[in-house]
């Protein structure tokens, strides 16, 4: 399986020679998976928002046509 890790480390030198290394490595697989899920959720939300806007615009167009047609008939 694939696992994500993040690591930070530092060296201690004596002159130009490293004498000690210390650091930590943390598994970040769960965080990466959560970030990917969040990105998918945001994409889905954006798609739903766009669909809602299209539906609203279609409804506005339909209503304006109805008003125009009815008013035109009444005036005629």
Coordinates of N, CA, C and O in Angstrom, one line a residue:
X1 N 0.8 -1.2 0.0 CA 0.0 0.0 0.0 C 0.9 1.2 0.0 O 2.1 1.2 0.3
X2 N 0.3 2.3 -0.3 CA 1.0 3.6 -0.4 C 0.8 4.4 0.9 O -0.4 4.5 1.4
X3 N 1.8 4.9 1.4 CA 1.7 5.7 2.6 C 2.5 7.0 2.4 O 3.5 7.1 1.8
X4 N 1.9 8.1 2.9 CA 2.6 9.4 2.8 C 3.2 9.7 4.2 O 2.7 9.4 5.2
X5 N 4.4 10.3 4.1 CA 5.2 10.7 5.3 C 5.7 12.1 5.1 O 5.9 12.6 4.0
X6 N 5.9 12.7 6.3 CA 6.6 14.0 6.3 C 7.7 13.9 7.3 O 7.6 13.4 8.4
X7 N 8.9 14.4 6.9 CA 10.0 14.3 7.8 C 10.8 15.6 7.9 O 10.8 16.4 7.0
X8 N 11.4 15.8 9.1 CA 12.2 17.0 9.4 C 13.4 16.5 10.1 O 13.3 15.7 11.0
X9 N 14.6 17.0 9.7 CA 15.8 16.6 10.4 C 16.8 17.7 10.4 O 16.7 18.7 9.7
X10 N 17.8 17.5 11.2 CA 18.9 18.4 11.3 C 20.2 17.7 11.6 O 20.2 16.6 12.3
X11 N 21.3 18.2 11.2 CA 22.6 17.7 11.5 C 23.4 18.6 12.4 O 23.2 19.8 12.4
X12 N 24.2 18.0 13.3 CA 25.2 18.7 14.1 C 26.5 18.5 13.5 O 26.9 17.3 13.3
X13 N 27.3 19.5 13.2 CA 28.6 19.4 12.6 C 29.7 19.8 13.6 O 29.5 20.6 14.5
X14 N 30.8 19.1 13.4 CA 32.0 19.5 14.1 C 33.0 19.9 13.0 O 33.5 19.1 12.3
X15 N 33.1 21.2 12.8 CA 33.8 21.7 11.6 C 33.0 21.4 10.4 O 31.8 21.8 10.2
X16 N 33.5 20.6 9.5 CA 32.8 20.3 8.2 C 32.3 18.8 8.3 O 31.9 18.3 7.3
X17 N 32.4 18.2 9.4 CA 32.1 16.8 9.5 C 30.8 16.6 10.4 O 30.7 17.1 11.5
X18 N 29.8 15.9 9.8 CA 28.6 15.7 10.6 C 28.9 14.7 11.8 O 29.5 13.6 11.5
X19 N 28.4 15.0 13.0 CA 28.6 14.1 14.1 C 27.3 13.6 14.7 O 27.3 12.6 15.4
X20 N 26.2 14.3 14.4 CA 24.9 13.8 14.9 C 23.8 14.2 13.9 O 23.9 15.2 13.3
X21 N 22.8 13.3 13.9 CA 21.7 13.6 13.1 C 20.4 13.3 13.9 O 20.4 12.3 14.6
X22 N 19.5 14.2 13.9 CA 18.2 13.9 14.6 C 17.1 14.4 13.8 O 17.2 15.4 13.0
X23 N 15.9 13.8 14.0 CA 14.8 14.2 13.3 C 13.6 13.4 13.6 O 13.6 12.6 14.5
X24 N 12.5 13.7 12.9 CA 11.3 12.9 13.1 C 10.6 12.7 11.8 O 10.7 13.5 10.9
X25 N 9.9 11.6 11.7 CA 9.1 11.3 10.5 C 7.7 11.0 11.0 O 7.5 10.2 11.9
X26 N 6.7 11.6 10.3 CA 5.3 11.4 10.7 C 4.5 10.9 9.5 O 4.7 11.4 8.4
X27 N 3.7 9.9 9.8 CA 2.9 9.4 8.7 C 1.7 10.4 8.5 O 1.0 10.7 9.4
X28 N 1.5 10.8 7.3 CA 0.4 11.8 7.0 C -0.6 11.2 6.0 O -1.3 12.0 5.3
X29 N -0.7 9.9 5.9 CA -1.6 9.3 4.9 C -3.0 9.7 5.2 O -3.7 10.0 4.3
X30 N -3.4 9.6 6.4 CA -4.8 10.0 6.7 C -5.1 11.4 6.4 O -6.2 11.7 5.8
X31 N -4.2 12.3 6.6 CA -4.3 13.7 6.3 C -4.5 13.9 4.8 O -5.3 14.6 4.3
X32 N -3.6 13.2 4.0 CA -3.7 13.3 2.5 C -5.0 12.8 2.0 O -5.6 13.4 1.1
X33 N -5.5 11.7 2.6 CA -6.8 11.1 2.2 C -7.9 12.1 2.5 O -8.8 12.3 1.7
X34 N -7.8 12.7 3.7 CA -8.8 13.7 4.0 C -8.8 14.9 3.1 O -9.8 15.5 2.7
X35 N -7.6 15.4 2.8 CA -7.5 16.5 1.8 C -8.0 16.2 0.5 O -8.7 17.0 -0.2
X36 N -7.8 14.9 0.0 CA -8.3 14.5 -1.3 C -9.9 14.4 -1.2 O -10.6 14.9 -2.2
X37 N -10.4 13.9 -0.1 CA -11.9 13.9 0.0 C -12.5 15.3 0.1 O -13.5 15.5 -0.5
X38 N -11.8 16.2 0.7 CA -12.2 17.6 0.8 C -12.2 18.2 -0.6 O -13.2 18.9 -1.0
X39 N -11.2 17.9 -1.4 CA -11.1 18.5 -2.7 C -12.3 17.9 -3.6 O -12.9 18.7 -4.3
X40 N -12.6 16.6 -3.4 CA -13.7 16.0 -4.2 C -15.0 16.6 -3.8 O -15.9 16.9 -4.6
X41 N -15.2 16.9 -2.5 CA -16.4 17.5 -2.0 C -16.6 18.9 -2.5 O -17.7 19.3 -2.9
X42 N -15.5 19.6 -2.5 CA -15.5 21.0 -3.0 C -15.9 21.0 -4.5 O -16.6 21.9 -5.0
X43 N -15.3 20.1 -5.3 CA -15.7 20.0 -6.7 C -17.1 19.7 -6.9 O -17.8 20.2 -7.8
X44 N -17.7 18.7 -6.1 CA -19.1 18.4 -6.2 C -20.0 19.6 -5.8 O -21.0 19.8 -6.5
X45 N -19.6 20.3 -4.8 CA -20.3 21.5 -4.4 C -20.3 22.6 -5.5 O -21.3 23.2 -5.7
X46 N -19.2 22.7 -6.1 CA -19.1 23.7 -7.2 C -20.0 23.3 -8.4 O -20.7 24.1 -9.0
X47 N -20.0 22.0 -8.7 CA -20.9 21.5 -9.7 C -22.4 21.7 -9.4 O -23.2 22.1 -10.2
X48 N -22.7 21.4 -8.1 CA -24.1 21.7 -7.7 C -24.5 23.1 -7.7 O -25.6 23.5 -8.1
X49 N -23.6 24.0 -7.3 CA -23.8 25.4 -7.4 C -24.0 25.9 -8.8 O -24.9 26.7 -9.0
X50 N -23.2 25.4 -9.7 CA -23.3 25.8 -11.1 C -24.7 25.3 -11.7 O -25.4 26.0 -12.4
X51 N -25.1 24.1 -11.3 CA -26.4 23.6 -11.8 C -27.5 24.4 -11.2 O -28.5 24.7 -11.9
X52 N -27.4 24.8 -9.9 CA -28.5 25.6 -9.3 C -28.6 26.9 -10.0 O -29.7 27.4 -10.3
X53 N -27.5 27.5 -10.4 CA -27.5 28.8 -11.1 C -28.1 28.7 -12.4 O -28.9 29.5 -12.9
X54 N -27.8 27.6 -13.2 CA -28.4 27.3 -14.5 C -29.9 27.2 -14.3 O -30.7 27.7 -15.1
X55 N -30.3 26.4 -13.3 CA -31.8 26.2 -13.1 C -32.5 27.5 -12.8 O -33.6 27.8 -13.3
X56 N -31.9 28.4 -12.0 CA -32.4 29.7 -11.6 C -32.6 30.5 -12.9 O -33.6 31.2 -13.1
X57 N -31.5 30.5 -13.7 CA -31.6 31.4 -14.9 C -32.7 30.8 -15.9 O -33.4 31.6 -16.5
X58 N -32.8 29.5 -16.0 CA -33.8 29.0 -16.8 C -35.2 29.3 -16.3 O -36.1 29.7 -17.1
X59 N -35.4 29.3 -15.0 CA -36.7 29.7 -14.4 C -37.0 31.2 -14.6 O -38.1 31.5 -14.9
X60 N -36.0 32.0 -14.5 CA -36.2 33.4 -14.7 C -36.6 33.7 -16.2 O -37.4 34.5 -16.5
X61 N -35.9 33.0 -17.1 CA -36.2 33.1 -18.5 C -37.6 32.7 -18.8 O -38.4 33.3 -19.5
X62 N -38.0 31.5 -18.2 CA -39.4 31.0 -18.4 C -40.4 32.0 -17.9 O -41.4 32.3 -18.5
X63 N -40.2 32.5 -16.7 CA -41.1 33.5 -16.1 C -41.2 34.8 -16.9 O -42.3 35.3 -17.1
X64 N -40.1 35.3 -17.3 CA -40.1 36.5 -18.1 C -40.8 36.3 -19.5 O -41.5 37.2 -19.9
X65 N -40.7 35.1 -20.1 CA -41.4 34.8 -21.3 C -42.9 34.8 -21.0 O -43.7 35.3 -21.8
X66 N -43.3 34.1 -19.9 CA -44.7 34.0 -19.6 C -45.3 35.4 -19.4 O -46.4 35.7 -19.9
X67 N -44.6 36.2 -18.6 CA -45.1 37.6 -18.4 C -45.2 38.4 -19.7 O -46.2 39.0 -19.9
X68 N -44.2 38.3 -20.5 CA -44.2 39.0 -21.8 C -45.4 38.5 -22.7 O -46.1 39.3 -23.2
X69 N -45.6 37.2 -22.8 CA -46.6 36.7 -23.6 C -48.0 37.1 -23.1 O -48.9 37.5 -23.8
X70 N -48.2 36.9 -21.8 CA -49.5 37.3 -21.2 C -49.8 38.8 -21.3 O -50.9 39.2 -21.6
X71 N -48.8 39.6 -21.0 CA -49.0 41.0 -21.1 C -49.2 41.4 -22.5 O -50.1 42.3 -22.8
X72 N -48.5 40.8 -23.4 CA -48.7 41.1 -24.8 C -50.1 40.8 -25.3 O -50.8 41.6 -26.0
X73 N -50.7 39.7 -24.8 CA -52.0 39.3 -25.2 C -53.0 40.2 -24.6 O -54.0 40.6 -25.2
X74 N -52.8 40.6 -23.3 CA -53.7 41.5 -22.7 C -53.7 42.9 -23.4 O -54.8 43.5 -23.6
X75 N -52.6 43.4 -23.8 CA -52.5 44.7 -24.4 C -53.1 44.6 -25.8 O -53.6 45.6 -26.3
X76 N -53.0 43.5 -26.5 CA -53.5 43.3 -27.8 C -55.0 43.3 -27.7 O -55.7 43.9 -28.4

